[in-house]
XYZ file of C-alpha atoms in Angstrom:
565
model
C 123.420 6.711 59.275
C 126.497 7.743 57.290
C 129.854 6.402 58.449
C 129.917 4.080 61.451
C 131.409 5.748 64.590
C 132.382 8.894 62.659
C 130.496 11.284 64.960
C 132.396 9.799 67.901
C 135.695 10.314 66.092
C 134.745 13.963 65.391
C 133.595 14.659 68.972
C 136.595 16.898 69.750
C 135.627 19.152 66.826
C 132.035 19.652 67.971
C 130.985 23.223 68.783
C 127.770 24.432 70.374
C 127.015 27.965 69.216
C 124.036 30.303 69.813
C 121.200 30.127 67.346
C 121.733 33.749 66.285
C 125.007 32.527 64.737
C 122.771 31.763 61.731
C 121.435 35.312 61.266
C 121.665 36.607 57.687
C 122.962 33.234 56.437
C 121.714 30.723 53.905
C 121.499 27.096 54.995
C 120.503 23.897 53.212
C 118.442 21.382 55.130
C 118.491 17.645 54.488
C 114.724 17.444 54.894
C 114.614 13.698 55.546
C 117.032 14.052 58.472
C 114.934 16.777 60.061
C 111.721 14.804 59.675
C 113.326 11.698 61.207
C 114.526 13.787 64.178
C 111.086 15.341 64.703
C 109.335 12.015 64.224
C 111.526 10.355 66.844
C 110.464 12.994 69.375
C 106.805 12.138 68.819
C 106.452 8.482 67.855
C 103.185 7.813 69.680
C 99.998 7.392 67.685
C 98.428 10.476 69.276
C 101.442 12.626 68.392
C 101.437 11.392 64.807
C 97.720 12.056 64.504
C 98.108 15.609 65.819
C 101.036 16.253 63.453
C 103.415 17.090 66.316
C 106.405 16.571 64.007
C 105.058 19.261 61.658
C 104.483 21.668 64.545
C 108.109 21.147 65.530
C 109.150 21.920 61.964
C 106.991 25.064 61.955
C 108.639 26.392 65.127
C 112.146 25.631 63.826
C 111.396 27.528 60.642
C 109.880 30.594 62.304
C 112.921 30.855 64.595
C 115.238 30.834 61.567
C 113.001 33.252 59.645
C 113.244 35.786 62.479
C 117.045 35.672 62.092
C 116.749 36.357 58.339
C 118.235 32.916 57.790
C 117.421 31.839 54.239
C 116.441 28.156 54.390
C 116.468 25.801 51.397
C 114.952 22.340 51.754
C 116.710 19.526 49.909
C 114.801 16.286 49.446
C 116.089 12.845 48.488
C 115.716 11.649 44.924
C 116.151 8.077 43.790
C 118.045 5.563 45.888
C 121.587 4.987 44.518
C 122.153 1.470 43.236
C 125.245 1.132 45.412
C 123.059 1.772 48.466
C 120.281 -0.610 47.528
C 121.307 -3.568 49.695
C 121.767 -1.357 52.722
C 118.451 0.410 52.155
C 116.497 -2.840 51.792
C 118.089 -4.237 54.910
C 117.046 -1.174 56.917
C 113.515 -1.103 55.574
C 112.845 -4.813 55.952
C 113.237 -6.091 52.450
C 112.055 -3.091 50.516
C 108.655 -2.159 51.928
C 109.483 1.510 51.344
C 110.848 1.112 47.779
C 109.710 -0.219 44.475
C 111.911 -1.378 41.614
C 112.477 0.736 38.579
C 113.542 -2.154 36.379
C 113.592 -0.679 32.909
C 116.769 -2.710 32.431
C 116.347 -6.178 33.877
C 120.065 -6.819 33.652
C 121.123 -3.965 35.933
C 119.243 -1.709 38.326
C 120.913 1.700 38.446
C 118.589 3.309 40.975
C 115.280 2.857 42.761
C 112.372 5.281 42.796
C 111.035 5.934 46.260
C 107.544 4.866 47.183
C 105.751 8.217 47.229
C 102.708 6.664 48.864
C 104.510 5.606 52.045
C 103.794 7.273 55.379
C 107.215 8.950 55.464
C 106.854 10.257 51.909
C 103.520 11.843 52.894
C 105.279 13.546 55.824
C 107.879 14.954 53.408
C 105.106 16.231 51.141
C 103.410 18.026 54.075
C 106.725 19.573 55.102
C 107.301 20.900 51.586
C 103.831 22.500 51.505
C 104.373 24.131 54.901
C 107.771 25.430 53.816
C 106.440 26.875 50.569
C 103.741 28.835 52.467
C 106.532 30.294 54.606
C 108.532 31.284 51.522
C 110.956 28.335 51.704
C 111.799 26.540 48.474
C 112.635 22.866 48.070
C 115.277 21.385 45.779
C 114.562 17.780 44.850
C 117.872 15.966 44.601
C 118.763 13.471 41.882
C 119.810 10.911 44.483
C 121.177 11.634 47.957
C 119.948 14.867 49.617
C 123.099 15.194 51.750
C 125.234 14.980 48.599
C 123.285 17.880 47.038
C 123.605 19.923 50.258
C 127.347 19.252 50.371
C 127.794 20.382 46.767
C 125.993 23.688 47.426
C 128.135 24.253 50.503
C 131.348 23.278 48.706
C 130.480 25.730 45.904
C 129.805 28.466 48.512
C 126.146 28.707 47.512
C 125.149 28.216 51.136
C 126.878 28.866 54.457
C 126.205 25.455 55.961
C 124.141 22.275 55.878
C 121.752 20.739 58.386
C 122.187 16.951 58.371
C 122.619 14.127 60.844
C 124.248 11.878 58.221
C 127.975 11.978 58.891
C 128.848 11.016 55.313
C 127.940 14.574 54.275
C 131.604 15.438 54.920
C 132.632 12.743 52.453
C 130.541 14.440 49.773
C 132.502 17.666 50.322
C 130.580 19.706 52.937
C 132.616 22.292 54.836
C 130.177 23.374 57.579
C 127.638 20.971 59.040
C 124.952 21.626 61.652
C 124.037 18.310 63.200
C 121.262 19.472 65.517
C 119.214 22.509 66.516
C 117.622 23.385 69.862
C 115.168 26.256 70.419
C 115.112 26.277 74.242
C 116.959 28.853 76.406
C 117.594 31.222 73.541
C 118.427 28.419 71.114
C 121.677 26.822 69.959
C 123.058 24.629 67.187
C 125.643 21.841 67.153
C 128.244 22.701 64.530
C 131.198 20.946 62.890
C 133.729 22.679 60.642
C 135.851 20.722 58.170
C 138.663 23.163 58.878
C 138.682 22.020 62.534
C 138.681 18.355 61.488
C 141.692 18.945 59.264
C 143.561 20.948 61.906
C 142.774 18.958 65.062
C 142.564 15.426 63.683
C 144.596 15.629 60.485
C 141.733 14.136 58.453
C 140.846 15.582 55.060
C 138.046 14.435 52.777
C 140.117 11.495 51.408
C 140.911 10.302 54.927
C 137.225 10.326 55.863
C 136.369 8.250 52.772
C 139.095 5.787 53.778
C 137.570 5.587 57.268
C 134.172 4.806 55.733
C 135.691 1.830 53.903
C 137.421 0.578 57.022
C 134.597 1.116 59.515
C 131.571 0.635 57.283
C 129.017 3.062 55.789
C 125.832 3.168 53.708
C 127.741 1.906 50.690
C 130.130 -0.648 52.196
C 130.146 -3.045 55.135
C 133.736 -2.274 56.234
C 136.505 -4.488 57.588
C 135.182 -6.942 60.126
C 136.650 -6.529 63.616
C 138.321 -3.181 62.938
C 137.492 -0.518 65.544
C 137.585 3.290 65.254
C 140.933 3.712 67.052
C 142.723 1.165 64.855
C 141.143 2.601 61.708
C 142.273 6.117 62.617
C 145.817 4.917 63.263
C 145.954 3.155 59.882
C 144.706 6.217 57.987
C 147.063 8.597 59.793
C 150.027 6.315 59.163
C 149.507 6.611 55.397
C 148.485 10.256 55.243
C 145.584 12.116 53.674
C 147.297 12.621 50.296
C 148.067 8.936 49.666
C 145.463 6.901 51.534
C 142.897 6.679 48.717
C 145.539 5.970 46.108
C 146.756 3.047 48.187
C 143.245 1.703 48.653
C 142.466 2.148 44.950
C 145.559 0.249 43.907
C 145.708 -2.415 46.609
C 142.192 -2.620 47.909
C 141.822 -3.262 51.648
C 144.021 -6.379 51.845
C 146.808 -4.414 53.476
C 144.436 -3.198 56.184
C 143.203 -6.725 56.836
C 146.758 -7.990 57.063
C 147.649 -5.268 59.561
C 144.680 -6.369 61.580
C 146.135 -9.859 61.817
C 145.297 -11.532 58.538
C 142.003 -12.893 59.820
C 140.139 -12.148 56.597
C 142.156 -13.573 53.720
C 139.909 -12.205 50.955
C 140.592 -11.253 47.395
C 140.567 -7.672 46.206
C 137.062 -6.162 46.519
C 136.108 -4.358 43.308
C 133.308 -2.491 45.089
C 135.869 -0.296 46.852
C 136.390 1.775 43.691
C 132.635 2.199 43.305
C 132.403 3.543 46.856
C 135.204 6.036 46.282
C 133.593 7.211 43.057
C 130.148 7.505 44.712
C 131.551 9.906 47.321
C 133.849 11.874 45.023
C 131.390 12.220 42.126
C 127.829 11.953 43.424
C 124.848 12.476 41.141
C 123.679 16.026 41.877
C 122.290 19.098 40.173
C 125.240 21.254 39.131
C 125.771 24.559 40.906
C 124.994 26.576 37.757
C 121.862 24.668 36.765
C 118.467 26.348 36.460
C 117.060 23.995 39.063
C 119.549 25.239 41.639
C 119.036 28.893 40.682
C 115.292 28.551 41.151
C 115.755 26.877 44.517
C 118.049 29.651 45.729
C 115.671 32.422 44.656
C 113.796 34.403 47.303
C 110.130 33.480 47.683
C 107.290 35.454 49.254
C 105.535 34.562 52.474
C 101.990 33.371 51.677
C 99.892 34.346 54.669
C 96.505 33.096 53.441
C 97.985 29.786 52.334
C 99.654 29.355 55.721
C 96.309 30.012 57.458
C 94.732 27.228 55.412
C 97.532 24.743 56.115
C 97.637 25.434 59.861
C 93.851 25.207 60.107
C 93.840 21.907 58.233
C 96.842 20.281 59.950
C 96.818 21.818 63.455
C 93.244 23.182 63.776
C 94.653 26.622 64.564
C 92.542 29.751 64.032
C 94.092 32.428 61.837
C 94.795 34.649 64.857
C 96.928 31.967 66.499
C 98.914 31.366 63.319
C 99.498 35.120 62.940
C 100.573 35.367 66.561
C 103.313 32.814 65.898
C 104.611 33.860 62.503
C 104.026 37.612 62.030
C 106.551 38.714 64.706
C 109.162 36.541 62.956
C 108.332 38.027 59.550
C 108.540 41.568 60.966
C 111.897 40.895 62.636
C 113.236 39.379 59.407
C 112.207 42.514 57.457
C 113.947 44.687 60.056
C 117.167 42.662 59.718
C 117.056 43.123 55.962
C 116.631 46.862 56.471
C 119.616 46.834 58.863
C 121.704 45.030 56.234
C 120.775 47.729 53.717
C 121.976 50.493 56.033
C 125.192 48.647 56.881
C 125.959 48.115 53.202
C 125.235 51.770 52.445
C 127.527 52.843 55.270
C 130.339 50.645 53.938
C 129.970 52.419 50.587
C 130.228 55.806 52.276
C 126.501 56.574 52.021
C 124.758 57.550 55.248
C 121.461 59.222 54.333
C 119.045 60.234 57.121
C 116.362 57.713 57.974
C 113.571 59.649 56.241
C 115.569 59.909 52.995
C 116.202 56.164 52.551
C 114.175 54.871 49.564
C 113.109 51.769 51.498
C 110.822 52.688 54.395
C 111.884 51.581 57.853
C 109.493 48.826 59.062
C 109.525 50.193 62.637
C 107.015 52.921 63.433
C 108.235 53.710 66.948
C 109.625 52.160 70.116
C 106.930 51.595 72.726
C 108.935 50.550 75.794
C 112.062 48.812 77.080
C 111.930 45.047 77.566
C 114.244 42.327 78.863
C 113.881 38.790 77.478
C 115.986 35.922 78.861
C 118.536 38.412 80.158
C 118.814 40.181 76.806
C 118.006 43.872 76.317
C 115.063 44.322 73.942
C 112.507 46.870 72.796
C 108.810 46.530 72.229
C 108.116 48.271 68.918
C 105.115 49.117 66.762
C 105.275 48.308 63.054
C 104.522 50.224 59.873
C 101.736 48.691 57.782
C 102.048 45.190 59.207
C 98.547 43.795 58.832
C 97.615 41.655 61.816
C 100.530 42.784 64.013
C 100.589 45.936 66.136
C 103.610 45.416 68.400
C 106.269 42.798 69.097
C 109.601 42.503 70.899
C 112.960 42.673 69.079
C 116.573 42.707 70.313
C 117.940 46.136 71.214
C 121.115 45.630 69.166
C 118.986 45.067 66.060
C 117.277 48.441 66.547
C 120.667 50.067 67.079
C 121.944 48.794 63.723
C 118.706 49.283 61.766
C 117.309 52.576 63.038
C 119.219 54.259 65.893
C 117.134 57.368 65.209
C 114.131 55.565 66.680
C 116.048 55.025 69.912
C 116.881 58.737 70.079
C 113.220 59.641 69.544
C 112.189 57.163 72.230
C 114.676 58.545 74.770
C 113.552 62.113 74.029
C 109.910 61.149 74.582
C 110.825 59.461 77.861
C 112.755 62.544 79.049
C 109.912 64.878 78.059
C 107.344 62.684 79.784
C 109.469 62.551 82.924
C 109.785 66.348 82.910
C 106.041 66.751 82.470
C 105.351 64.366 85.354
C 107.681 66.316 87.641
C 105.988 69.589 86.701
C 102.584 68.013 87.160
C 103.481 66.759 90.639
C 104.835 70.167 91.650
C 101.740 71.938 90.330
C 99.469 69.487 92.085
C 101.396 69.950 95.322
C 101.106 73.730 95.096
C 97.408 73.498 94.276
C 96.900 71.173 97.220
C 98.695 73.513 99.626
C 96.662 76.479 98.376
C 93.433 74.534 98.641
C 94.259 73.432 102.193
C 94.958 77.005 103.282
C 91.775 78.318 101.666
C 89.692 75.489 103.100
C 91.174 76.009 106.573
C 90.203 79.658 106.461
C 86.654 78.960 105.310
C 86.119 76.193 107.826
C 87.499 78.314 110.684
C 84.975 81.000 109.816
C 82.228 78.406 109.629
C 83.068 76.997 113.060
C 83.300 80.490 114.438
C 79.817 81.249 113.128
C 78.437 78.137 114.781
C 79.939 78.963 118.152
C 78.822 82.606 117.916
C 75.299 81.564 117.067
C 75.137 79.168 119.990
C 76.167 81.804 122.536
C 73.711 84.275 121.063
C 70.881 81.906 121.864
C 71.966 81.636 125.520
C 73.242 85.042 126.662
C 75.260 87.865 125.264
C 77.787 87.767 128.042
C 79.422 84.598 126.745
C 79.736 85.875 123.141
C 83.265 87.201 123.472
C 84.517 84.016 125.030
C 82.828 81.803 122.438
C 84.494 83.747 119.641
C 87.909 83.298 121.222
C 87.263 79.641 121.915
C 86.212 78.963 118.290
C 89.471 80.340 116.916
C 91.565 78.566 119.537
C 89.731 75.260 119.246
C 90.209 74.992 115.441
C 93.968 75.389 115.648
C 94.592 72.989 118.517
C 92.094 70.122 118.213
C 92.737 66.756 116.515
C 89.855 65.536 114.405
C 88.495 62.350 112.777
C 85.434 62.472 110.531
C 82.241 60.552 110.025
C 79.628 62.866 108.522
C 76.040 62.754 109.723
C 74.644 65.897 108.162
C 74.740 68.395 105.341
C 77.449 71.078 105.587
C 75.301 73.647 103.750
C 72.579 73.184 106.333
C 75.127 73.837 109.072
C 76.387 76.957 107.289
C 72.822 78.330 106.835
C 71.879 77.666 110.410
C 75.122 79.224 111.650
C 74.620 82.344 109.548
C 71.119 82.901 110.873
C 72.315 82.366 114.439
C 75.139 84.830 113.890
C 72.687 87.537 112.746
C 70.533 86.914 115.778
C 73.573 87.131 118.032
C 74.703 90.417 116.566
C 71.326 91.947 117.434
C 71.632 90.753 121.000
C 75.206 91.987 121.327
C 74.353 95.558 120.329
C 72.234 95.994 123.417
C 74.748 94.573 125.848
C 77.628 95.958 127.821
C 81.167 95.188 126.738
C 82.388 92.207 128.703
C 85.964 91.215 129.534
C 86.588 87.483 129.471
C 89.207 85.843 131.695
C 90.310 82.258 131.272
C 90.795 80.477 134.566
C 93.594 78.435 133.046
C 95.597 81.638 132.477
C 97.439 83.518 135.276
C 95.240 84.847 138.059
C 93.760 88.311 137.530
C 94.921 91.300 139.587
C 93.488 91.703 143.156
C 90.048 93.245 143.398
C 89.914 97.018 143.922
C 87.499 99.059 145.953
C 83.888 99.431 145.009
C 84.476 102.848 143.567
C 87.321 101.620 141.436
C 85.201 98.735 140.190
C 82.331 100.957 139.292
C 84.616 103.223 137.253
C 85.927 100.341 135.186
C 84.308 97.761 132.914
C 82.573 94.856 134.560
C 84.709 91.716 134.554
C 83.047 88.340 134.320
C 85.049 85.172 135.049
C 84.004 82.130 133.011
C 85.164 78.574 133.598
C 86.077 76.873 130.282
C 84.625 73.621 131.424
C 81.203 75.250 131.586
C 81.205 76.422 127.958
C 80.225 73.091 126.434
C 77.455 72.794 129.011
C 76.044 76.155 127.906
C 75.667 74.988 124.236
C 72.385 73.561 123.033
C 72.399 69.815 122.182
C 71.682 70.649 118.541
C 74.693 72.923 118.239
C 76.906 70.517 120.131
C 76.133 67.811 117.570
C 76.726 70.159 114.630
C 80.017 71.391 116.075
C 81.184 67.832 116.628
C 80.346 66.841 113.062
C 82.170 69.846 111.696
C 85.328 69.125 113.715
C 85.314 65.538 112.466
C 84.882 66.771 108.891
C 87.805 69.193 109.258
C 90.038 66.432 110.592
C 89.270 64.159 107.645
C 89.986 66.935 105.137
C 93.329 67.705 106.764
C 94.328 64.035 106.801
C 93.545 63.643 103.112
C 95.367 66.847 102.153
C 98.534 65.986 104.085
């Protein structure tokens, strides 16, 4: 819980910032607070059986891993003696705790019941975190006190906790909640904002805990948050604890109206001391150094845990976590290049001792309105491609973007050339095919006239050439074109024999202007014979077999032209 009503008092200092605000940072997590949050989301028996709270933890962690956010779990140790009455009241007379009564005269702390359901959940969370390369620091007593100390000593950039008394232990940056939807965000509070906007320092917040009530003290009965804030501000942050230490809370009760005429409460000094000097591992201890060390991702171990807890196959686990691991490695590579640049070193990509994790950019992507790239990875077993933010590629390996753009430009140029070449080839093929098919149709018409009479040969030749250039065709083939060509060639040979023995004939189209008036018999005999042929009679002169073949050929020509154009 922390301090009663403190989150409401700090509401004006609350900030909601994007999740990527945590990239390249180290954060401490009050593990009990996270597990309570995740458990509250899934309290049903079915959800507990399916370990939904652990799945939620897994997805939180992989989102932070992708940002190269170094997470350190901090677990609760023993229960402080000063908190014992509060803890037993919450847990219904101590079902979750057992006495550590080595001294029957005074109990200094209580060891937690490691066999309880919640303790088993904490154990599972630690195992999952270790497989992901996340260490866990077991606190001496309060986890939020240990987180606050690490933050106060600048060993981490912030603390995740929903206990508001973390500020009283000295925390400077607190993340109360995390959300992964819509790109993700976190709810953040800065002690600097609390001091500036509200005028409350750490001493003032401890004074508020005594007035309003907290885990260590019940507070002043009947005193609300507004009155408590006014009292603390009236004394000032520098003097408020000194006044309480010397006078107790009698002055506050009197200002409230003298309802509670109680003697000085000696527990007040114990509360102040518990917040100012909590029992924690010191910042320079070996335990802390080990917890802050970087641990390796254990892929096989993670497969085993996810199979056992979630019944996931290895491929599904890899699909979730490997893209996050790859993106984290790329962010670390980007940090290396940025640091080198700040030192005046800007070696080419291929000369950097650490190999770039990106093999090449595959294509452009857009995810939730954000520009991204799909990339392939170097030697990432189980992962071929994944999507990463474009700005990350720009900072880590801008050379890959240049290579990608050059490949795109070259491919575009090749496609243009290919289309032009194909268009030219198509035009050439159409012209060549037109010529061949005109000759084929001409042969058919010539052969048909040869079988009827030689006098119509000249007209049929003219008609064949004219008909091919003016007719509109549609095609539905009923025969073999080679058969038509063979038949037409044979007919053409036969026709040529017939033509050699015939007189030259002049053909006149009745649709053209009328011929000149007839001359005398002598004049006619001295000139070539002229035969007038009606165009409408030509089709009637063709054999049924050749009519069908000519029709099929015209339909075929029409289909070819339609496809070519």
